[in-house]
Amino acid sequence: MQAQSSVVKSSLRLTLAAVLMFGFGFAMVPLYDIFCEITGLNGKVQQSVITTDMQVDRSRLVKVQLIAANNAEMPWRFTSLQDEVELHPGDWKQVGFWAANVTDNYMVSQSVPSITPARAAQYIEKRECFCFQQQPLEAGESKQMNLVFTISPDMPDDIHTVSMVYTLFDASAYSEANKLVARVD
Amino acid sequence: MTSVVTSHEDGHHGPAKGLMRWVLTTNHKDIGTMYLWFSFTMLLIGGAMALIIRAELFEPGMQLIEPEFFNQMTTMHGLIMVFGAIMPAFVGLANWLVPMMVGAPDMALPRMNNLSFWILPFAFGMLILTLFSEAGAPNFGWTFYAPLSTTYAPSSVTFFIFGVHLMGISSIMGAINIIATILNMRAPGMTLMKMPLFVWTWLITAYLLIAVMPVLAGVVTMMLMDIHFGTSFFNAAGGGDPVLFQHVFWFFGHPEVYIMILPAFGIVSQIIPTFARKPLFGYASMVYATASIAFLSFIVWAHHMFTVGLPLATELFFMYATMLIAIPTGVKVFNWVSTMFRGSMTFETPMLFALAFVVLFTIGGFSGLMLAIAPADFQYHDTYFVVAHFHYVLVPGALFAIIAGVYYWIPKWCGNYYNETLGKWHFWLSFIGVNITFFPMHFVGLAGMPRRIPDYALQFADFNAVASVGAFIFGFSQLLFLYIVITTIRGNNKASAEVWEGAEGLEWTLESPAPYHSFSEPPEVK
Amino acid sequence: MISRTGLRLSSVITAMFVSQSAAAEWGLNMPQGVTEVSQSIYDLHMLIFWICVWIGVLVFGVMFYSIYKHRKSKGAEPSKFHESLTLELLWTAIPTLILILMAIPATSTLVKMYDASDAQIDIKITGYQWKWEYDYLGEDVRFFSNLATSKDEIYNKQEKGENYLLEVDREMVIPTGVKVRFLLTAADVIHAWWVPEFAVKKDAIPGYVNEMWVNVPVGKEGIYRGQCAELCGVDHGFMPVVVRAVSQDDYRAWLAEQVAAKAAEAAAALGDFSHEELMTKGAEVYASRCAACHGQNGEGMGTVFPALKDSAVALGDVQKHIDVVLNGTPGTAMQAFAAQLNDVELAAVVTFERNAWGNDTGDTVTPKQIIDARNQ
């Protein structure tokens, strides 16, 4: 009988471990985001909360390429209005993208940012970005969407070029009205 | 075979009669037998798929099947072999042997044991039936990377997910049972460091299963939610990330690789000392090496993702961690060789398969070390070099160890020796077939042939034809194995209790065939 | 079929016994490639390979010595030793040292590969099911690159060409002696762009940009071929990568040519086309771009790809048909072809679809209608 109760005890303990590991699988989602933020993996950028101006580093200019891309399922026209800009680290810069919904339906878009080189991502600060929210457009409507950003002067000075790519996705299925479960970002 | 086994029942504790015996049985030997037959059936089905793949790849051009069906074949072949053939075979061996090796009457949780087996036929039945659905079977590879397996998947993906859930539950229950048995049911005096290595490797494997099968369940649950409930774990449109899928999948996937090889280490560590007539060299270091491999398996997953675009520091970390695995694995190989050194060896079929395991698994280990070197992996990744690598560790690795184990213990299971001449034929055909199949894959991979393609450029033609010939030799040799096993069950070449001259361990103190309930009285362990 | 297979079998069997020089032509090893990086990767590969070979010789040597000497049939008596701390420590320490020796060159090569900074040319590569798009950043040059091998070759109705499955309609062109950076992404599923001779391979992931680079030395001008390396759906095996490396002068000339050709195309679209011209051109475009999903004869494929023969779109309103081809159908597998095909090609393929396989609408869609639809 002693043996039987210890069997039950270890089985319960192991079942609990399995349940916890199932939870751990889901916990990898936020853990991964933290990992991305630390390493700049995926070019995910923190939404900037910095409002005070930083020290501008006038000694160097960084070239920033602005690139628009479409997901295959996204029929909108989407282009960047400036192919590239140059700025001193610490200087705020406003650039524009232009989007046109050429379909016959109301659609909602989501832009997904990605930055190379990945190690530059953590030094990009954005005050305003169309990628922060979903952007809806009526059928046939078009508009300019803005991005206000800077590069932290702390960025290593061997990085001379930064590419910021925005991919436009059809997020109509994930629009606020349709959203069942939101992933915390 | 029912009639055969029942004919051995002697006295009071015999099994019930008829079909219901198998449906309702809680006996570890019955369940072990069912696991082994199930996995052999899956081996033949998955093998038939492999032969369809190799037949199409025999020469350039599309001849026999369409690319869409080719993708279904590669996917189903992988899933069936990993989850249907290799893993259940190890669980079957554990069911048969763990109670006998630790001196227990049966498994700790016999009813759960029954349930964990009977889930499997349903899981795989459902998976295989998707082949006949209108949308076709899953076609996104056994690694099912999102978004190919979510946004772009055929509708059968839901059945696939449900099937994975079922087999996951089965594995977890099996693992709980094995740990509970090993921790609680050992005969007095059987301390942990006296356990046979097969029991040790299975104990560690079972912990790995409990740690990672739930993560697999988690990742397919996320897929299910993305597909049907509007979440976006892996879809960038809703704020998700397809790379996250790969991290979660390989967090499961790499330990999974060791789940498929650690019990094989255990089997080989039982067989080599027997036929070398010499105790296993470095028992304690074998245990520690197994534990270190299991530990390392949790911190190397991203070496499957070297070309995904990881940051440099991450890439370096995973490269160094992966290279470390070579050390404990090397220790194991050195120990096996030292066990043979100055032994008194004979070469019965189990020993032949075990020796082939040591050599060919080591070759798979070498290519594994090469793959660990991140810069070189940029050339190897997703080519036939990788296909060659993991088939070397899984076929002449895991599968040869399982076959060796069957030959080694089958006289104990059914009381008869197998036909040694046919066994040697089976070995040599398999050994030659496996090398003709998989060795040329190293060459085409290095020369630049990507994996998972139904048709290829002309410079890869010759080696592909060679590989296809080998695959048919290897595949059809396994029918000989089936014949040998059946004739052994029906045979009357009676085996002694000890079976092998040099065999050590509690299972050999039981008569052959082993009684229906292993140790009703705890044996004495010296 | 049988005789062809038999022929193949016999050639394989002969080939297995021919000399090593023939084996070398089969391509046994990793290519050394043409760049500094590909050479260091090759050196690394060979270094590890030989280390593995020597370890193998040593370990299997001891093993086969025991198998030969210490067998019962030779009367070998088993010894009883089963432990040696010294040995265990030794064969933990020595492999560790070897691994450290391997890690040093591996690390430096990796660092070199990761440094894509200060490139002079940037090309954005986008993977689609199942083709590549090359966009020369800062230049007005952007095009798709599709498999050029015909279905007849693939289905053994025609002799296979030398570059079977490794040829495209428009290859990427890069100059030699210049660092070229690739920005890699995908529009649908994950792909991987790979040219073995450059040792450049990386995953193309939707919504995610990876970078890699190549610097082909002057004097190594030529055509380099590769393939998609990540399973990306049914035609994964049919999306090759072809790069033509040319001198810097030729590269500049090529760029100018592309810009001029584009202008000429736009001008041509304003010209007149007969119904027959459009049908002929349309049949070509259909075969290369549409047939993979919609079937050789417009019969469709499975439940995902609808038939075009007798379909509501092909027989219905012309504007709607143009709209579907230009902009795709959201939520389905139908892509937008606005950026992939020019006005003449689009007009031709729509005309073709409305008049082929018994779809007898008699409509002729002109390039001007496409231009209007684009500007709508």
PDB file of C-alpha atoms in Angstrom, chain B residues 21-145:
ATOM      1  CA  ARG B  21      -8.053  -9.806 -24.131  1.00  0.00           C
ATOM      2  CA  TRP B  22      -6.233  -7.263 -26.294  1.00  0.00           C
ATOM      3  CA  VAL B  23      -8.809  -4.513 -25.979  1.00  0.00           C
ATOM      4  CA  LEU B  24      -9.079  -4.662 -22.215  1.00  0.00           C
ATOM      5  CA  THR B  25      -5.657  -5.922 -21.229  1.00  0.00           C
ATOM      6  CA  THR B  26      -3.705  -4.165 -18.524  1.00  0.00           C
ATOM      7  CA  ASN B  27      -0.773  -6.543 -18.763  1.00  0.00           C
ATOM      8  CA  HIS B  28       2.538  -4.904 -19.561  1.00  0.00           C
ATOM      9  CA  LYS B  29       3.593  -7.706 -21.899  1.00  0.00           C
ATOM     10  CA  ASP B  30       0.347  -7.663 -23.899  1.00  0.00           C
ATOM     11  CA  ILE B  31       0.512  -3.897 -24.206  1.00  0.00           C
ATOM     12  CA  GLY B  32       4.195  -4.027 -25.106  1.00  0.00           C
ATOM     13  CA  THR B  33       3.395  -6.555 -27.826  1.00  0.00           C
ATOM     14  CA  MET B  34       0.628  -4.360 -29.210  1.00  0.00           C
ATOM     15  CA  TYR B  35       2.914  -1.318 -29.241  1.00  0.00           C
ATOM     16  CA  LEU B  36       5.541  -3.272 -31.144  1.00  0.00           C
ATOM     17  CA  TRP B  37       3.095  -4.606 -33.743  1.00  0.00           C
ATOM     18  CA  PHE B  38       1.553  -1.175 -34.117  1.00  0.00           C
ATOM     19  CA  SER B  39       4.922   0.438 -34.691  1.00  0.00           C
ATOM     20  CA  PHE B  40       5.903  -2.255 -37.186  1.00  0.00           C
ATOM     21  CA  THR B  41       2.682  -1.607 -39.121  1.00  0.00           C
ATOM     22  CA  MET B  42       3.483   2.092 -39.144  1.00  0.00           C
ATOM     23  CA  LEU B  43       7.040   1.319 -40.261  1.00  0.00           C
ATOM     24  CA  LEU B  44       5.650  -0.518 -43.266  1.00  0.00           C
ATOM     25  CA  ILE B  45       3.153   2.252 -44.106  1.00  0.00           C
ATOM     26  CA  GLY B  46       5.730   5.015 -43.667  1.00  0.00           C
ATOM     27  CA  GLY B  47       8.217   2.877 -45.562  1.00  0.00           C
ATOM     28  CA  ALA B  48       5.797   2.454 -48.457  1.00  0.00           C
ATOM     29  CA  MET B  49       5.538   6.247 -48.597  1.00  0.00           C
ATOM     30  CA  ALA B  50       9.336   6.501 -48.615  1.00  0.00           C
ATOM     31  CA  LEU B  51       9.414   4.101 -51.549  1.00  0.00           C
ATOM     32  CA  ILE B  52       6.873   6.208 -53.437  1.00  0.00           C
ATOM     33  CA  ILE B  53       9.138   9.218 -52.840  1.00  0.00           C
ATOM     34  CA  ARG B  54      12.257   7.335 -53.937  1.00  0.00           C
ATOM     35  CA  ALA B  55      10.498   5.922 -57.010  1.00  0.00           C
ATOM     36  CA  GLU B  56       9.551   9.433 -58.128  1.00  0.00           C
ATOM     37  CA  LEU B  57      13.102  10.638 -57.458  1.00  0.00           C
ATOM     38  CA  PHE B  58      14.682   7.745 -59.341  1.00  0.00           C
ATOM     39  CA  GLU B  59      15.186   9.998 -62.340  1.00  0.00           C
ATOM     40  CA  PRO B  60      14.673  13.671 -63.211  1.00  0.00           C
ATOM     41  CA  GLY B  61      11.237  14.721 -64.440  1.00  0.00           C
ATOM     42  CA  MET B  62       7.807  14.046 -62.987  1.00  0.00           C
ATOM     43  CA  GLN B  63       6.840  10.471 -63.761  1.00  0.00           C
ATOM     44  CA  LEU B  64       4.667   8.743 -61.198  1.00  0.00           C
ATOM     45  CA  ILE B  65       3.039  11.325 -58.963  1.00  0.00           C
ATOM     46  CA  GLU B  66       2.284  15.043 -58.925  1.00  0.00           C
ATOM     47  CA  PRO B  67       4.222  17.567 -56.804  1.00  0.00           C
ATOM     48  CA  GLU B  68       1.198  18.080 -54.542  1.00  0.00           C
ATOM     49  CA  PHE B  69       1.026  14.373 -53.688  1.00  0.00           C
ATOM     50  CA  PHE B  70       4.808  14.278 -53.320  1.00  0.00           C
ATOM     51  CA  ASN B  71       4.576  16.907 -50.584  1.00  0.00           C
ATOM     52  CA  GLN B  72       1.867  14.902 -48.841  1.00  0.00           C
ATOM     53  CA  MET B  73       4.118  11.859 -48.976  1.00  0.00           C
ATOM     54  CA  THR B  74       7.169  13.589 -47.468  1.00  0.00           C
ATOM     55  CA  THR B  75       5.004  15.062 -44.725  1.00  0.00           C
ATOM     56  CA  MET B  76       3.199  11.841 -43.852  1.00  0.00           C
ATOM     57  CA  HIS B  77       6.384   9.772 -44.105  1.00  0.00           C
ATOM     58  CA  GLY B  78       8.054  12.017 -41.529  1.00  0.00           C
ATOM     59  CA  LEU B  79       5.108  12.169 -39.146  1.00  0.00           C
ATOM     60  CA  ILE B  80       4.386   8.442 -39.302  1.00  0.00           C
ATOM     61  CA  MET B  81       8.004   7.386 -38.847  1.00  0.00           C
ATOM     62  CA  VAL B  82       8.715   9.764 -35.961  1.00  0.00           C
ATOM     63  CA  PHE B  83       5.477   9.515 -34.012  1.00  0.00           C
ATOM     64  CA  GLY B  84       4.120   6.197 -35.275  1.00  0.00           C
ATOM     65  CA  ALA B  85       7.110   3.929 -35.788  1.00  0.00           C
ATOM     66  CA  ILE B  86      10.127   4.949 -33.684  1.00  0.00           C
ATOM     67  CA  MET B  87       8.477   6.363 -30.551  1.00  0.00           C
ATOM     68  CA  PRO B  88       5.852   3.606 -30.051  1.00  0.00           C
ATOM     69  CA  ALA B  89       8.510   0.953 -30.654  1.00  0.00           C
ATOM     70  CA  PHE B  90      10.564   2.320 -27.763  1.00  0.00           C
ATOM     71  CA  VAL B  91       7.461   2.502 -25.568  1.00  0.00           C
ATOM     72  CA  GLY B  92       6.682  -1.101 -26.500  1.00  0.00           C
ATOM     73  CA  LEU B  93      10.179  -2.195 -25.516  1.00  0.00           C
ATOM     74  CA  ALA B  94       9.899  -0.237 -22.258  1.00  0.00           C
ATOM     75  CA  ASN B  95       6.594  -1.934 -21.478  1.00  0.00           C
ATOM     76  CA  TRP B  96       8.043  -5.355 -22.007  1.00  0.00           C
ATOM     77  CA  LEU B  97      11.363  -4.806 -20.333  1.00  0.00           C
ATOM     78  CA  VAL B  98      11.238  -2.162 -17.616  1.00  0.00           C
ATOM     79  CA  PRO B  99       9.149  -4.231 -15.154  1.00  0.00           C
ATOM     80  CA  MET B 100      11.297  -7.308 -15.801  1.00  0.00           C
ATOM     81  CA  MET B 101      14.537  -5.329 -15.451  1.00  0.00           C
ATOM     82  CA  VAL B 102      13.652  -3.616 -12.181  1.00  0.00           C
ATOM     83  CA  GLY B 103      12.005  -6.699 -10.700  1.00  0.00           C
ATOM     84  CA  ALA B 104       8.384  -5.523 -10.716  1.00  0.00           C
ATOM     85  CA  PRO B 105       5.227  -7.579 -11.400  1.00  0.00           C
ATOM     86  CA  ASP B 106       3.835  -5.083 -13.935  1.00  0.00           C
ATOM     87  CA  MET B 107       3.778  -1.376 -14.778  1.00  0.00           C
ATOM     88  CA  ALA B 108       2.754   1.032 -12.026  1.00  0.00           C
ATOM     89  CA  LEU B 109      -0.400   2.262 -13.795  1.00  0.00           C
ATOM     90  CA  PRO B 110      -1.764  -0.664 -15.804  1.00  0.00           C
ATOM     91  CA  ARG B 111      -5.124   0.829 -16.802  1.00  0.00           C
ATOM     92  CA  MET B 112      -3.571   4.053 -18.028  1.00  0.00           C
ATOM     93  CA  ASN B 113      -1.131   1.879 -19.920  1.00  0.00           C
ATOM     94  CA  ASN B 114      -4.024   0.340 -21.847  1.00  0.00           C
ATOM     95  CA  LEU B 115      -5.504   3.750 -22.615  1.00  0.00           C
ATOM     96  CA  SER B 116      -2.223   5.262 -23.798  1.00  0.00           C
ATOM     97  CA  PHE B 117      -1.833   2.463 -26.322  1.00  0.00           C
ATOM     98  CA  TRP B 118      -5.390   2.444 -27.614  1.00  0.00           C
ATOM     99  CA  ILE B 119      -5.328   6.175 -28.342  1.00  0.00           C
ATOM    100  CA  LEU B 120      -2.651   5.611 -30.971  1.00  0.00           C
ATOM    101  CA  PRO B 121      -4.597   3.633 -33.604  1.00  0.00           C
ATOM    102  CA  PHE B 122      -7.244   6.362 -33.574  1.00  0.00           C
ATOM    103  CA  ALA B 123      -4.715   9.183 -33.839  1.00  0.00           C
ATOM    104  CA  PHE B 124      -2.949   7.603 -36.777  1.00  0.00           C
ATOM    105  CA  GLY B 125      -6.118   6.298 -38.381  1.00  0.00           C
ATOM    106  CA  MET B 126      -7.367   9.853 -38.510  1.00  0.00           C
ATOM    107  CA  LEU B 127      -4.077  11.182 -39.838  1.00  0.00           C
ATOM    108  CA  ILE B 128      -3.855   8.570 -42.578  1.00  0.00           C
ATOM    109  CA  LEU B 129      -7.506   8.976 -43.595  1.00  0.00           C
ATOM    110  CA  THR B 130      -6.814  12.609 -44.531  1.00  0.00           C
ATOM    111  CA  LEU B 131      -5.010  11.152 -47.573  1.00  0.00           C
ATOM    112  CA  PHE B 132      -8.406  10.220 -48.937  1.00  0.00           C
ATOM    113  CA  SER B 133     -10.075  13.549 -48.224  1.00  0.00           C
ATOM    114  CA  GLU B 134     -10.742  16.013 -50.997  1.00  0.00           C
ATOM    115  CA  ALA B 135      -8.221  18.549 -49.723  1.00  0.00           C
ATOM    116  CA  GLY B 136      -5.565  15.861 -49.416  1.00  0.00           C
ATOM    117  CA  ALA B 137      -3.285  15.067 -46.499  1.00  0.00           C
ATOM    118  CA  PRO B 138      -1.051  17.616 -44.745  1.00  0.00           C
ATOM    119  CA  ASN B 139       1.538  18.809 -47.252  1.00  0.00           C
ATOM    120  CA  PHE B 140       3.671  21.240 -45.244  1.00  0.00           C
ATOM    121  CA  GLY B 141       6.450  18.927 -44.068  1.00  0.00           C
ATOM    122  CA  TRP B 142       6.680  17.185 -40.698  1.00  0.00           C
ATOM    123  CA  THR B 143       8.057  20.436 -39.256  1.00  0.00           C
ATOM    124  CA  PHE B 144       4.861  22.233 -40.377  1.00  0.00           C
ATOM    125  CA  TYR B 145       6.272  25.764 -40.454  1.00  0.00           C
TER     126      TYR B 145
END
